[in-house]
Amino acid sequence: TILVLDFGSQYTHLITRRLRELNIYSEMLPCTQKLADLEWKPKGVILSGGPYSVYEEGAPHVDPAVFELDVPILGICYGLQEIAWHHGKNVLAGEKREYGHAILDVHRHTGKQAHADRLFQGLEDDMEVWMSHGDKLSHLPTDFITLATTKNSPFAGIAHEEKEYYGIQFHPEVTHTKRGVHLLKNFAVDICKAQQNWTMEEFVGKEIARIRALVGEKGQVIGAVSGGVDSTVAAKLMKEAIGDRFHAIMVDNGVMRLNEAKIVKETLTAGLGINLTVVDASERFLGKLKGVTDDPEKKRKIIGNTFIEIFQEKAKEIAEAAHGSEREGEIEWLLQGTLYPDVIESISFKGPSATIKTHHNVGGLLEGMHLKLIEPLRELFKDEVRALGTTMGIPEYLVWRHPFPGPGLAIRILGEVTPEQVRIAQEADHIFIEEIKAAGLYRDISQAYAALLPVKAVGVMGDKRVHAQVIALRAVQTTDFMTAECYPFDFKFLNRVSTRIVNEVHGVCRVLYEVTSKPPGTIEME
Ligand code: XMP
């Protein structure tokens, strides 16, 4: 494992990401991590960049024990300055900030200094790199040599003469440094001797062992599943680890996709063998949504709170049933499908006085039950969760599913959510997605759905005038869901979908295609 210590740079998680892409396992921890508290010894340590100046009062500094570990250390940007600071405090504010592309002049060495050249092995002498810093080294620290310079940074790359300490002023983890991954590989593989054996199979084995050790022989776990990829993959891992001592609960809130509850139940129970309880609470949710016409946030609150109520009731029931039975041992764990990007958000080093943010999408859930959290996906990025799902035999259609919001169709039915509106939205959505899949476009599109507008329009059907509902189709492409572009369907496709919806969904006479980008629009309608 390579340990990445985070000093708060916006790029830190990319270091972990690049190492994983090289099949090297790496873990990111805040720069304040005490090394004595680590239960494992890293093969190497990377000190990340950060927004501070090492010479400022209150600037974060690494546990000096890192220099006693006797493993290679690579400092990136702030990390380089941190290494220099530890070796004689030779850091000054730069005269001007250096930001953007730069050409590195790589120096090569001979004799006893030649070992230091391993960092730039196989890279060009005039390598293109990405810089983003204000401070720079004023002198080379004692016992260090220069590995590379740029026009503005005389010490853009340095190394200790004997020990395996390296510092670079640029960011190898961003794609603008074209061959940055090669440099990270030089460090991790050639210098640290890290193994490139991190695979999904390996992850599954280790994670199952970890869950078993954590939960013990009798411990029980509950968790909500939605039919989405994250909760399904997390549930499957729990099933593999502790069998029926994992209790999955799916709450049917009445605003799910067409036949969703039934399909998810079949896949999770018959297909994946997961111990699942489906609670049909459609009437309860729809009852509470009745009469809410023009406040999307109110819809979200009603659905969120009702979900927690029902989940809590069911969890108590399951706990009581287990109590005193042969499955003695009360439920003490709650499963969450938290992913690495959420974890980064909560462990990133945010400043000397920053408290670590606790983030949980169901924060406060099950108060009074004192549940401990178990988060088996917390080390994975979304695409890794998909790969994990495939490795564990989860069906393709689930692994590659578009995201579906917790409040479901309620935020795609503009205006009041009634059983009739839900039916129309479900049927129209089903046709749209079916056609997208038939056209082979599903994976090209990040998210697609049919929304129901709160207006009626006139149409003529079967020689009769009708006054019926209007459907708006939405399909977007995005990588991060923060910005999105409308998907450029060809006209024939839209025409086909429109014809099918108007003919097959009773109560609809018109279909529109929504073409707004995000921003200014959002992906959902409400
Ligand atoms: P927006 O509409 O904000 O959506 O552009 C961005 C992504 O977030 C999803 N989304 C939600 N997911 N609860 C959720 O679980 C919500 O209240 C919610 N609102 C939006 C949306 O589907 C899209 O993927």
XYZ file of C-alpha atoms and ligand atoms in Angstrom:
550
model
C 0.000 0.000 0.000
C 1.098 3.517 -0.763
C -0.001 6.030 1.846
C -1.136 9.393 0.483
C -1.191 12.141 3.102
C -3.546 14.927 2.160
C -2.641 18.560 2.762
C -5.864 19.792 1.218
C -5.088 20.071 -2.491
C -8.040 19.770 -4.816
C -6.063 17.088 -6.689
C -5.145 14.759 -3.820
C -7.736 12.106 -4.563
C -6.393 11.915 -8.111
C -3.097 10.588 -6.753
C -4.938 7.646 -5.202
C -6.938 7.267 -8.361
C -3.874 7.089 -10.640
C -2.182 4.538 -8.405
C -5.297 2.368 -8.457
C -5.312 2.570 -12.228
C -1.829 1.064 -12.016
C -3.352 -1.727 -9.861
C -1.450 -0.431 -6.856
C -3.453 -0.162 -3.708
C -3.261 3.230 -2.073
C -5.005 4.914 0.804
C -5.507 8.601 1.457
C -5.463 9.967 5.007
C -5.370 13.516 6.357
C -1.894 15.019 6.804
C -2.489 15.130 10.550
C -2.488 11.309 10.718
C -0.274 10.048 13.567
C 1.798 7.262 12.143
C 1.857 5.372 15.429
C -1.922 4.922 15.032
C -1.572 3.208 11.672
C -2.073 -0.511 11.836
C -0.104 -1.174 8.665
C 3.218 -0.093 7.287
C 3.105 1.620 3.901
C 5.634 0.770 1.202
C 5.949 4.434 0.434
C 4.413 7.768 1.334
C 3.223 10.599 -0.914
C 2.755 14.054 0.589
C 0.168 15.919 -1.456
C -0.121 19.538 -2.472
C -2.077 22.002 -0.399
C -3.163 25.631 -0.257
C -0.899 26.659 2.649
C 2.637 27.992 3.022
C 4.897 25.830 5.128
C 6.462 28.856 6.844
C 3.130 30.279 8.005
C 2.099 29.933 11.579
C -0.457 27.184 11.911
C 0.496 25.590 8.583
C -0.076 21.831 8.683
C 2.990 19.652 9.113
C 3.355 15.943 8.728
C 4.069 13.705 11.719
C 7.912 13.761 11.776
C 7.765 9.999 12.354
C 7.207 9.690 8.604
C 10.929 10.346 8.167
C 11.729 7.464 10.541
C 9.650 4.913 8.652
C 12.525 4.090 6.384
C 10.349 4.037 3.258
C 10.546 6.246 0.154
C 8.729 9.588 0.315
C 7.523 11.701 -2.596
C 6.442 15.268 -1.922
C 4.259 16.969 -4.513
C 4.127 20.794 -4.495
C 3.347 21.623 -0.842
C 4.718 18.147 -0.122
C 8.078 19.121 -1.635
C 8.170 22.208 0.535
C 7.262 20.122 3.544
C 10.257 17.858 2.890
C 12.504 20.905 2.496
C 11.051 22.459 5.651
C 11.913 19.337 7.571
C 15.465 19.523 6.192
C 16.336 23.111 7.040
C 13.390 25.398 6.337
C 14.578 26.695 2.943
C 11.248 27.866 1.609
C 10.265 31.355 0.498
C 7.225 32.965 -1.000
C 7.695 33.026 -4.781
C 7.796 36.397 -6.510
C 4.988 35.348 -8.745
C 2.607 32.487 -8.758
C 3.333 29.843 -11.336
C 0.235 28.338 -12.802
C -0.273 26.228 -15.897
C 1.948 24.411 -18.366
C 5.712 24.437 -17.975
C 8.583 22.609 -19.621
C 10.749 20.708 -17.233
C 14.475 20.473 -17.779
C 15.383 17.080 -16.365
C 18.971 16.634 -15.115
C 20.659 13.228 -15.214
C 23.231 12.070 -12.698
C 26.096 9.650 -12.497
C 27.968 7.879 -9.752
C 26.422 7.601 -6.344
C 23.696 10.096 -7.222
C 22.441 8.052 -10.159
C 19.857 6.239 -8.019
C 17.848 9.470 -7.783
C 17.295 9.422 -11.537
C 14.863 6.545 -11.159
C 12.048 9.061 -10.624
C 12.410 10.435 -14.159
C 13.443 7.174 -15.791
C 11.911 6.722 -19.225
C 10.678 10.332 -19.319
C 11.767 13.030 -21.729
C 14.455 15.554 -20.785
C 11.987 18.301 -21.676
C 8.883 16.870 -20.076
C 5.656 18.863 -20.167
C 4.224 19.420 -16.698
C 1.436 21.264 -14.907
C 2.328 23.747 -12.188
C 0.161 25.395 -9.577
C 2.061 27.012 -6.740
C 3.058 30.285 -5.096
C 6.010 29.322 -2.902
C 9.334 27.941 -3.970
C 12.527 26.636 -2.493
C 15.081 29.343 -1.838
C 17.996 26.924 -1.538
C 18.537 23.282 -1.993
C 18.276 21.638 1.445
C 21.520 20.103 2.728
C 22.262 16.688 1.221
C 19.743 17.196 -1.595
C 20.438 17.333 -5.333
C 18.491 18.938 -8.166
C 16.578 16.592 -10.477
C 14.773 19.133 -12.615
C 14.286 22.845 -13.190
C 11.850 25.065 -15.035
C 12.254 28.657 -16.126
C 10.724 29.898 -12.888
C 11.607 27.111 -10.472
C 15.296 26.287 -10.040
C 14.271 23.360 -7.836
C 11.268 21.884 -9.641
C 12.510 18.398 -8.771
C 14.831 17.436 -5.929
C 16.041 14.254 -4.254
C 18.026 13.371 -1.172
C 21.520 12.236 -2.023
C 21.238 8.971 -0.129
C 17.770 8.511 1.294
C 14.803 7.875 -0.965
C 13.179 11.273 -0.515
C 11.920 13.041 -3.628
C 10.147 16.308 -4.156
C 8.501 17.731 -7.270
C 6.972 21.144 -7.698
C 4.505 20.105 -10.437
C 1.444 17.855 -10.294
C 1.956 14.432 -11.906
C -1.575 13.356 -10.947
C -3.412 15.743 -13.285
C -3.860 14.813 -16.924
C -2.230 18.075 -18.049
C 1.064 16.499 -16.981
C 0.906 14.128 -19.896
C 3.246 11.457 -18.589
C 2.558 12.009 -14.918
C 1.309 8.459 -14.450
C 4.661 7.173 -15.668
C 6.401 9.211 -12.992
C 4.025 7.924 -10.298
C 4.713 4.407 -11.503
C 8.474 5.020 -11.308
C 8.005 6.085 -7.711
C 5.547 3.425 -6.585
C 6.839 0.403 -8.497
C 10.569 0.977 -9.054
C 11.382 2.963 -5.952
C 8.828 1.741 -3.354
C 8.571 -1.784 -4.814
C 4.794 -1.689 -4.468
C 3.086 -4.615 -6.149
C 0.688 -4.087 -9.016
C -1.752 -6.715 -7.832
C -4.750 -4.738 -6.686
C -7.691 -6.327 -8.482
C -11.396 -6.575 -7.846
C -11.152 -10.276 -6.929
C -8.552 -9.360 -4.359
C -10.744 -6.552 -3.066
C -13.765 -8.872 -2.702
C -11.769 -11.421 -0.714
C -10.246 -8.854 1.610
C -13.475 -6.953 2.121
C -15.428 -10.097 2.976
C -12.783 -11.034 5.542
C -12.862 -7.518 6.957
C -16.678 -7.514 7.261
C -16.637 -10.905 8.983
C -14.035 -9.779 11.486
C -15.901 -6.553 12.160
C -19.363 -8.020 12.582
C -18.286 -11.159 14.428
C -19.958 -14.568 14.474
C -23.401 -13.410 15.499
C -23.607 -9.731 14.593
C -26.442 -8.622 12.345
C -26.616 -5.815 9.833
C -29.532 -3.972 8.265
C -29.441 -1.764 5.218
C -31.718 -0.090 2.707
C -31.608 -1.124 -0.924
C -33.047 0.875 -3.788
C -32.329 -1.151 -6.891
C -29.437 1.170 -7.758
C -25.945 -0.128 -8.362
C -24.336 1.060 -5.104
C -26.832 -0.406 -2.674
C -27.101 -3.627 -4.679
C -23.341 -4.165 -4.781
C -23.003 -3.347 -1.069
C -25.844 -5.760 -0.252
C -24.290 -8.522 -2.327
C -20.973 -8.127 -0.497
C -22.774 -8.372 2.843
C -24.628 -11.464 1.678
C -21.340 -13.105 0.688
C -19.788 -12.147 4.009
C -22.509 -12.950 6.540
C -25.395 -14.560 4.637
C -28.827 -14.026 6.153
C -27.483 -12.048 9.077
C -27.701 -9.190 6.619
C -31.240 -7.861 6.340
C -31.971 -5.719 3.295
C -35.023 -3.511 3.349
C -36.587 -1.958 0.308
C -39.259 0.638 0.886
C -41.654 0.943 -2.045
C -42.588 4.613 -1.864
C -45.084 4.435 -4.718
C -43.018 6.741 -6.933
C -40.572 4.192 -8.285
C -40.164 3.177 -11.914
C -42.686 0.844 -13.570
C -42.683 -2.581 -11.843
C -39.494 -1.568 -10.042
C -40.263 -3.104 -6.655
C -41.150 -6.424 -8.244
C -38.097 -6.515 -10.493
C -35.684 -5.552 -7.723
C -37.211 -8.115 -5.399
C -36.786 -10.878 -7.941
C -33.225 -9.917 -8.797
C -32.080 -9.510 -5.215
C -33.799 -12.527 -3.700
C -34.037 -15.151 -6.451
C -31.029 -13.886 -8.396
C -28.566 -12.822 -5.732
C -29.886 -14.683 -2.689
C -30.137 -11.574 -0.535
C -32.391 -11.679 2.535
C -34.765 -8.891 1.488
C -37.921 -7.457 2.987
C -40.005 -5.270 0.706
C -42.287 -2.849 2.490
C -45.104 -1.647 0.272
C -45.719 1.824 1.613
C -47.072 3.367 -1.597
C -50.350 4.390 -0.041
C -48.687 5.984 2.942
C -46.364 8.046 0.739
C -49.022 9.002 -1.808
C -51.384 9.909 1.033
C -48.834 12.360 2.397
C -48.039 13.780 -1.041
C -51.695 14.479 -1.745
C -52.417 18.167 -2.193
C -48.748 19.209 -2.394
C -48.779 21.064 -5.670
C -46.072 23.646 -6.012
C -43.273 23.016 -3.531
C -40.623 20.564 -4.734
C -38.637 20.797 -1.503
C -41.729 19.848 0.457
C -42.079 16.730 -1.693
C -38.462 15.848 -0.950
C -38.939 16.345 2.798
C -42.111 14.281 2.952
C -40.507 11.420 1.080
C -37.241 11.585 3.047
C -38.910 11.701 6.449
C -41.470 9.030 5.660
C -38.677 6.799 4.391
C -36.812 7.143 7.676
C -39.957 6.437 9.705
C -40.734 3.283 7.789
C -37.174 2.045 7.687
C -36.923 2.542 11.420
C -40.172 0.683 12.104
C -39.078 -2.232 9.979
C -35.593 -2.332 11.438
C -37.046 -2.490 14.966
C -39.356 -5.311 13.919
C -36.474 -7.282 12.467
C -34.345 -6.616 15.537
C -37.112 -7.767 17.859
C -37.767 -10.888 15.832
C -34.078 -11.746 15.928
C -33.890 -11.132 19.639
C -34.385 -14.288 21.656
C -34.497 -16.437 18.544
C -31.731 -18.758 17.435
C -30.342 -15.721 15.650
C -29.661 -14.164 19.028
C -27.621 -11.042 18.841
C -29.335 -7.780 18.214
C -28.802 -5.825 15.101
C -26.019 -3.409 15.762
C -24.838 -2.422 12.305
C -26.211 -0.237 9.545
C -24.964 -0.757 5.992
C -24.363 2.298 3.835
C -23.302 2.400 0.211
C -20.988 5.407 0.708
C -18.482 5.801 -2.135
C -14.953 7.171 -2.101
C -15.834 10.631 -3.476
C -18.132 11.105 -0.448
C -15.396 9.902 1.865
C -12.886 12.294 0.333
C -15.371 15.035 0.987
C -15.415 14.127 4.678
C -11.732 13.304 5.307
C -10.050 15.909 3.126
C -7.829 18.115 5.168
C -9.625 21.446 5.267
C -7.270 23.495 7.406
C -5.494 23.401 10.734
C -8.676 23.881 12.712
C -11.061 22.053 10.421
C -13.132 19.425 12.083
C -13.815 16.405 10.024
C -17.212 16.673 8.473
C -19.442 13.717 9.031
C -21.477 13.107 5.997
C -24.114 10.440 5.633
C -27.059 10.650 3.348
C -29.239 9.199 6.085
C -27.597 11.076 8.938
C -29.462 10.654 12.165
C -31.160 7.597 10.758
C -32.296 5.169 13.418
C -31.603 7.401 16.340
C -31.915 5.547 19.560
C -30.894 2.255 18.001
C -27.212 3.080 18.331
C -26.222 1.478 15.095
C -22.631 1.398 13.970
C -21.928 2.122 10.329
C -20.487 -0.351 7.899
C -19.444 1.051 4.522
C -17.881 -1.601 2.273
C -17.645 0.648 -0.804
C -15.960 3.547 0.925
C -12.704 2.959 -0.906
C -14.176 2.773 -4.388
C -14.970 5.142 -7.203
C -18.215 4.639 -9.134
C -16.606 2.814 -12.044
C -14.856 0.519 -9.564
C -18.226 -0.268 -7.946
C -19.487 -1.252 -11.384
C -16.463 -3.479 -11.946
C -17.015 -5.007 -8.513
C -20.681 -5.649 -9.301
C -19.712 -7.426 -12.512
C -17.091 -9.500 -10.667
C -19.739 -10.601 -8.178
C -22.202 -11.648 -10.866
C -24.691 -8.815 -10.556
C -26.716 -8.553 -13.780
C -25.528 -6.024 -16.363
C -28.767 -4.093 -16.353
C -28.327 -3.306 -12.662
C -24.617 -2.562 -12.885
C -25.052 -0.046 -15.689
C -28.254 1.555 -14.530
C -28.762 5.293 -14.756
C -29.029 6.960 -11.342
C -32.522 7.374 -9.947
C -33.229 10.018 -7.299
C -34.498 9.072 -3.846
C -37.702 11.142 -4.251
C -38.276 9.200 -7.473
C -40.963 10.190 -9.912
C -42.313 12.737 -7.439
C -39.745 15.272 -8.674
C -40.510 14.365 -12.295
C -44.243 14.827 -11.911
C -44.629 18.584 -11.839
C -47.550 19.601 -9.692
C -49.541 17.208 -7.564
C -48.477 13.576 -7.378
C -51.571 11.406 -7.719
C -51.780 7.665 -8.468
C -53.005 8.514 -11.979
C -50.076 10.882 -12.627
C -47.686 8.231 -11.333
C -49.131 5.690 -13.759
C -48.712 8.056 -16.713
C -45.149 8.995 -15.776
C -44.190 5.353 -15.219
C -45.589 4.133 -18.517
C -44.107 6.979 -20.562
C -40.728 6.573 -18.868
C -40.763 2.846 -19.522
C -41.333 3.334 -23.245
C -38.641 6.014 -23.510
C -36.015 3.862 -21.753
C -37.034 0.780 -23.738
C -36.487 2.691 -26.999
C -33.170 4.102 -25.793
C -31.985 0.590 -25.021
C -33.275 -0.771 -28.326
C -31.337 1.946 -30.158
C -28.161 0.987 -28.279
C -27.880 4.425 -26.672
C -28.360 3.579 -22.996
C -24.699 3.638 -21.949
C -23.988 6.699 -24.041
C -26.565 8.632 -22.066
C -25.890 9.385 -18.397
C -29.461 9.788 -17.305
C -32.813 9.791 -19.079
C -36.432 9.883 -18.043
C -39.908 11.054 -18.975
C -41.442 13.841 -16.894
C -45.052 14.836 -16.628
C -45.853 18.520 -17.077
C -48.704 20.003 -15.036
C -50.642 21.157 -18.082
C -53.102 19.763 -20.526
C -53.156 20.412 -24.235
C -55.568 19.669 -27.019
C -55.034 16.916 -29.531
C -57.016 14.954 -32.021
C -57.089 11.202 -31.629
C -59.303 8.827 -33.571
C -61.221 11.742 -35.053
C -62.017 12.970 -31.585
C -60.805 16.053 -29.828
C -58.937 15.198 -26.646
C -57.691 17.360 -23.829
C -54.805 15.427 -22.268
C -51.445 15.569 -20.524
C -48.059 16.601 -21.880
C -44.897 14.519 -21.416
C -41.405 16.055 -21.480
C -38.507 13.741 -22.272
C -35.111 14.477 -20.733
C -31.775 12.816 -21.575
C -28.364 14.161 -20.630
C -24.690 13.391 -20.941
C -22.427 14.238 -18.039
C -19.416 12.874 -16.202
C -19.926 14.424 -12.806
C -23.630 15.373 -12.786
C -22.604 18.923 -11.863
C -22.865 20.106 -15.447
C -24.728 18.308 -18.212
C -25.604 18.577 -21.886
C -28.822 17.523 -23.540
C -28.406 14.336 -25.618
C -28.589 15.006 -29.393
C -31.082 12.331 -30.483
C -31.859 12.118 -34.113
C -35.277 13.271 -35.056
C -36.539 9.892 -36.204
C -35.824 8.483 -32.786
C -37.764 11.212 -30.996
C -40.597 10.789 -33.424
C -40.762 7.060 -32.741
C -40.829 7.590 -28.973
C -43.476 10.266 -29.284
C -45.711 8.066 -31.425
C -45.410 5.180 -29.018
C -46.119 7.255 -25.919
C -49.158 8.984 -27.368
C -50.546 5.699 -28.679
C -49.783 3.531 -25.695
C -50.123 5.752 -22.642
C -53.696 6.599 -21.956
C -54.131 10.258 -21.016
C -51.220 11.738 -23.009
C -51.612 13.645 -26.259
C -48.273 15.422 -26.692
C -44.574 14.740 -26.200
C -41.852 17.408 -25.935
C -38.071 17.074 -25.814
C -36.389 19.208 -23.142
C -33.095 20.627 -24.449
C -31.783 22.804 -21.617
C -28.197 22.277 -20.412
C -27.199 22.228 -16.767
C -26.615 25.005 -15.811
C -28.936 26.832 -16.124
C -31.305 23.861 -15.937
C -30.876 20.964 -13.530
C -31.025 17.327 -14.507
C -34.229 16.711 -12.614
C -37.254 18.919 -13.290
C -37.774 19.894 -9.679
P -29.931 17.843 -10.479
O -31.407 17.791 -10.744
O -29.589 18.530 -9.197
O -29.466 16.328 -10.300
O -29.162 18.385 -11.652
C -28.133 15.875 -10.216
C -28.169 14.388 -9.892
O -28.677 14.191 -8.578
C -29.864 13.411 -8.604
N -30.805 14.013 -7.649
C -31.177 13.448 -6.484
N -30.866 12.270 -5.933
N -32.237 12.778 -4.073
C -31.415 11.928 -4.730
O -31.175 10.823 -4.222
C -32.605 13.988 -4.561
O -33.368 14.736 -3.941
C -32.054 14.334 -5.841
N -32.166 15.424 -6.635
C -31.396 15.205 -7.731
C -30.363 13.489 -10.029
O -31.146 12.355 -10.370
C -29.075 13.575 -10.801
O -28.492 12.300 -10.994
